[in-house]
Short mmCIF file of C-alpha atoms in Angstrom, two decimals:
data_model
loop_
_atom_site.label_atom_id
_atom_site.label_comp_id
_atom_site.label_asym_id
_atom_site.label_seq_id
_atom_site.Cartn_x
_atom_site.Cartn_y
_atom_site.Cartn_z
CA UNK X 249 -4.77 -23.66 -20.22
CA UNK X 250 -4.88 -21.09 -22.99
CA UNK X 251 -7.20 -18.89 -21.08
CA UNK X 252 -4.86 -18.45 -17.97
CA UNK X 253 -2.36 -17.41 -20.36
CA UNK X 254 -4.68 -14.64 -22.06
CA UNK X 255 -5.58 -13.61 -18.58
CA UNK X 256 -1.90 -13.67 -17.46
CA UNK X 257 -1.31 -11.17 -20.36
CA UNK X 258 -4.31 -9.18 -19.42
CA UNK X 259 -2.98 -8.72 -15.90
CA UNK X 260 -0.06 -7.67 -16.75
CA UNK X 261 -0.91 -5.47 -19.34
CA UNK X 262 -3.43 -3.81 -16.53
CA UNK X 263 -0.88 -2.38 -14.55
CA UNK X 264 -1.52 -0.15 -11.54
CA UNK X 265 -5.16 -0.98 -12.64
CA UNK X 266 -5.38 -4.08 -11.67
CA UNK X 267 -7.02 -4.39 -8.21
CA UNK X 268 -7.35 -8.38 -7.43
CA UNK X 269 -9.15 -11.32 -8.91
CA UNK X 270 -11.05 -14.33 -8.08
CA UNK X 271 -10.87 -18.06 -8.97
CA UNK X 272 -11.92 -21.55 -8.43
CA UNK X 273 -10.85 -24.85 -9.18
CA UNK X 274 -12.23 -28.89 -8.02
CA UNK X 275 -10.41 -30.81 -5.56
CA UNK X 276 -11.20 -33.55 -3.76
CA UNK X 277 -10.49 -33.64 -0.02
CA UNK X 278 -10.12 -37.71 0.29
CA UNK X 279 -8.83 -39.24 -2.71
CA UNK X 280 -6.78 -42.34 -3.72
CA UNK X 281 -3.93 -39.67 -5.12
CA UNK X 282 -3.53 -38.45 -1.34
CA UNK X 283 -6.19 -35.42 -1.38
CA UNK X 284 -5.55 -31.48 -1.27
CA UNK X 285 -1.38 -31.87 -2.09
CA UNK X 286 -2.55 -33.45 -5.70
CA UNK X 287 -5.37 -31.24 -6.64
CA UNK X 288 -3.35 -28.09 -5.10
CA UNK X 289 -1.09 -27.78 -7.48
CA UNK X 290 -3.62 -26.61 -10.36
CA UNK X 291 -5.39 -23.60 -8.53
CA UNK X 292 -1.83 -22.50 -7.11
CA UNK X 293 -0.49 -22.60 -10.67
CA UNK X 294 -3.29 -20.34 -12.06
CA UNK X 295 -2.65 -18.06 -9.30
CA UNK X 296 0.83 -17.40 -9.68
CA UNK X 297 0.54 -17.61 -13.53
CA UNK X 298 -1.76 -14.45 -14.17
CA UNK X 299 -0.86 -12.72 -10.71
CA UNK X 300 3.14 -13.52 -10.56
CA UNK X 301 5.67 -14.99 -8.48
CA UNK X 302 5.26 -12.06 -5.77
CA UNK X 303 2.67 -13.99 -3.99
CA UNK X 304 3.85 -12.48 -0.06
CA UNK X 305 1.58 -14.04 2.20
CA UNK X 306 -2.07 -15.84 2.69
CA UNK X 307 -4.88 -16.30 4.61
CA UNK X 308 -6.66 -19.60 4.33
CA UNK X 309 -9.88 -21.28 5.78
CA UNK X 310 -11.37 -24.66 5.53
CA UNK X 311 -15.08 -25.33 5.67
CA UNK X 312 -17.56 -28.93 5.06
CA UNK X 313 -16.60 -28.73 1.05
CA UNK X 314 -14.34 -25.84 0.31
CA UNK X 315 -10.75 -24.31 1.28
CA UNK X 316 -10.93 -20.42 1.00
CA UNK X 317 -7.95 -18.62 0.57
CA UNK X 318 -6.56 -14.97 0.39
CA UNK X 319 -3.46 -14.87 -1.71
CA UNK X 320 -1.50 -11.55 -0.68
CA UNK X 321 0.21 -9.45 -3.32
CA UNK X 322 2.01 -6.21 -3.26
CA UNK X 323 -0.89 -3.76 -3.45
CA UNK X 324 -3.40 -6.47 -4.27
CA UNK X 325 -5.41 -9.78 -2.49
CA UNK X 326 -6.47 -12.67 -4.78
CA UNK X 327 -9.25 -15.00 -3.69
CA UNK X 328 -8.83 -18.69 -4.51
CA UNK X 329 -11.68 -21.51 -3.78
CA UNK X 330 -10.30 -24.67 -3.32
CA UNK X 331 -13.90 -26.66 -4.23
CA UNK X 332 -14.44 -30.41 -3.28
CA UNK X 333 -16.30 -31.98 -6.57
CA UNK X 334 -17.15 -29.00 -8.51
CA UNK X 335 -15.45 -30.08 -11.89
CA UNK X 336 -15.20 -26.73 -13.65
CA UNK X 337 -12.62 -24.30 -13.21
CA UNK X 338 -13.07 -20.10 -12.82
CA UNK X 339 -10.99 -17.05 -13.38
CA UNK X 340 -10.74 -13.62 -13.47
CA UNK X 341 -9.04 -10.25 -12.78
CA UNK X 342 -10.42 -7.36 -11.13
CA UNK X 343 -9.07 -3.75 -12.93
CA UNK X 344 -10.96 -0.35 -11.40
CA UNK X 345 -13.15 0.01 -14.11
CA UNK X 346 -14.13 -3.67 -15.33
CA UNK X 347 -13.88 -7.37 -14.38
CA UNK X 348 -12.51 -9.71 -17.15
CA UNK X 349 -13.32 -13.81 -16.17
CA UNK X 350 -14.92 -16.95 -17.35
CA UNK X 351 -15.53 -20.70 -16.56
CA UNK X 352 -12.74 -22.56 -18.52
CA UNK X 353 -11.31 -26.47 -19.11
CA UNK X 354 -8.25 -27.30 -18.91
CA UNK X 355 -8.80 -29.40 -22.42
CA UNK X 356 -4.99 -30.23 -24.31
CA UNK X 357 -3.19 -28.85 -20.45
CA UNK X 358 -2.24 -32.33 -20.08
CA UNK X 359 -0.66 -32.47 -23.58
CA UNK X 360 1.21 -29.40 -23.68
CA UNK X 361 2.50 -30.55 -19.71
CA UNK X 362 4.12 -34.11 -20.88
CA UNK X 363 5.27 -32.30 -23.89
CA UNK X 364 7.50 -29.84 -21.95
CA UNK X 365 8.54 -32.52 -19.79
CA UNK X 366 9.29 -34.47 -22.70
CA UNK X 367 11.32 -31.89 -23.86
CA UNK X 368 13.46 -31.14 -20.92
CA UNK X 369 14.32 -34.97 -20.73
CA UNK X 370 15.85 -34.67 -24.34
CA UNK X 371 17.55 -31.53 -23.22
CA UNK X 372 15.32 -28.58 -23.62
CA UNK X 373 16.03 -26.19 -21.62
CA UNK X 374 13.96 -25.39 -18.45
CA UNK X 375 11.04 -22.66 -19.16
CA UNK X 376 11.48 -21.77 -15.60
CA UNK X 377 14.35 -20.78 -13.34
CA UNK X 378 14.45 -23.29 -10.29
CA UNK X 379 12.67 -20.60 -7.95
CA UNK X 380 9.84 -20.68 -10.23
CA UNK X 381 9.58 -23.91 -10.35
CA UNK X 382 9.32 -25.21 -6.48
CA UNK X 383 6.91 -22.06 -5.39
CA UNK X 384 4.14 -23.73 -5.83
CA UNK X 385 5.25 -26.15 -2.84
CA UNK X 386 5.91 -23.43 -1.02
CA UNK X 387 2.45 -21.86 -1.45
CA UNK X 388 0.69 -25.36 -0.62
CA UNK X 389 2.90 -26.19 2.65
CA UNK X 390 1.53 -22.05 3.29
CA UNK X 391 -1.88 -22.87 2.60
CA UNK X 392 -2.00 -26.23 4.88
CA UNK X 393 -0.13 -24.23 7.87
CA UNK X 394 -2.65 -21.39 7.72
CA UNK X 395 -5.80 -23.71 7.59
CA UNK X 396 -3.85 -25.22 10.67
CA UNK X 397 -3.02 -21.98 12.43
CA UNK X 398 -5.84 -19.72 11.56
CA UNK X 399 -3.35 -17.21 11.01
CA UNK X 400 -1.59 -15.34 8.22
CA UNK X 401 1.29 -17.53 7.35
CA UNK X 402 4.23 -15.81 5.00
CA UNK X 403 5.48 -17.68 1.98
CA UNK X 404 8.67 -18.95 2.26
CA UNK X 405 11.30 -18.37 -0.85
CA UNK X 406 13.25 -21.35 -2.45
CA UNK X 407 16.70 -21.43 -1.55
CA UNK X 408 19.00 -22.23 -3.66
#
């Protein structure tokens, strides 16, 4: 989404001001497309888009309708709410002097997705090394051992 982007560049630009951030996204806990491992992907991907790669660690708790989670970062925590039919999605950074977020769609994501895709099949190169790429997996198998566990589990990196 074009938001996530223009946060993504706001984070970054922040610096050693930036001091967490919050966000939200639907999911639906029993679905016909196999439950939290589809909708996953989508909050995870915001994450890592505005925060970065760097994600070390997480905490994460499940309740009735919602899957909390603490995404640690060098210097930083994110919060992420994983939220079982709540159709909008949320965002923002935290700096030391302001917060910067908003309630966003995910209109034309789909379009711009299948276009890359398309892309690579005609031999575009990948926008992402391979690391990139598979974290996201790595994050979600994190997130479904820690709601297991109860514990702080450590994100594993891709190896290649």
């Amino acid at each position: 989404a074009d938001y996530i982007k223009e946060l993504a560049v706001a984070a970054k630009e922040s610096g050693d001001l930036l001091i967490g951030g919050h966000m939200y996204a639907p999911m639906q806990f029993e679905s016909k497309y196999s439950g939290f491992p589809f909708y996953a992907q989508h909050l995870i991907q915001m994450v890592i888009t505005v925060f970065g790669n760097d994600v070390k660690s997480l905490h994460a708790f499940k309740s009735a309708d919602v899957i909390n989670c603490v995404f640690h970062y060098p210097g930083f925590n994110v919060t992420a709410d994983f939220v079982e039919n709540r159709y909008e999605y949320f965002a923002s950074i935290s700096r030391k002097e302001d917060v910067v977020g908003s309630v966003f769609t995910l209109d034309g994501a789909y379009l711009a997705e299948f276009m890359e895709f398309h892309h690579l099949l005609h031999g575009a190169p990948s926008p992402c090394d391979y690391g990139e790429f598979i974290l996201p997996v790595f994050v979600i198998n994190a997130v479904e051992r820690a709601i297991i566990s109860g514990k702080e589990e450590i994100i594993g990196a891709a190896k290649i």
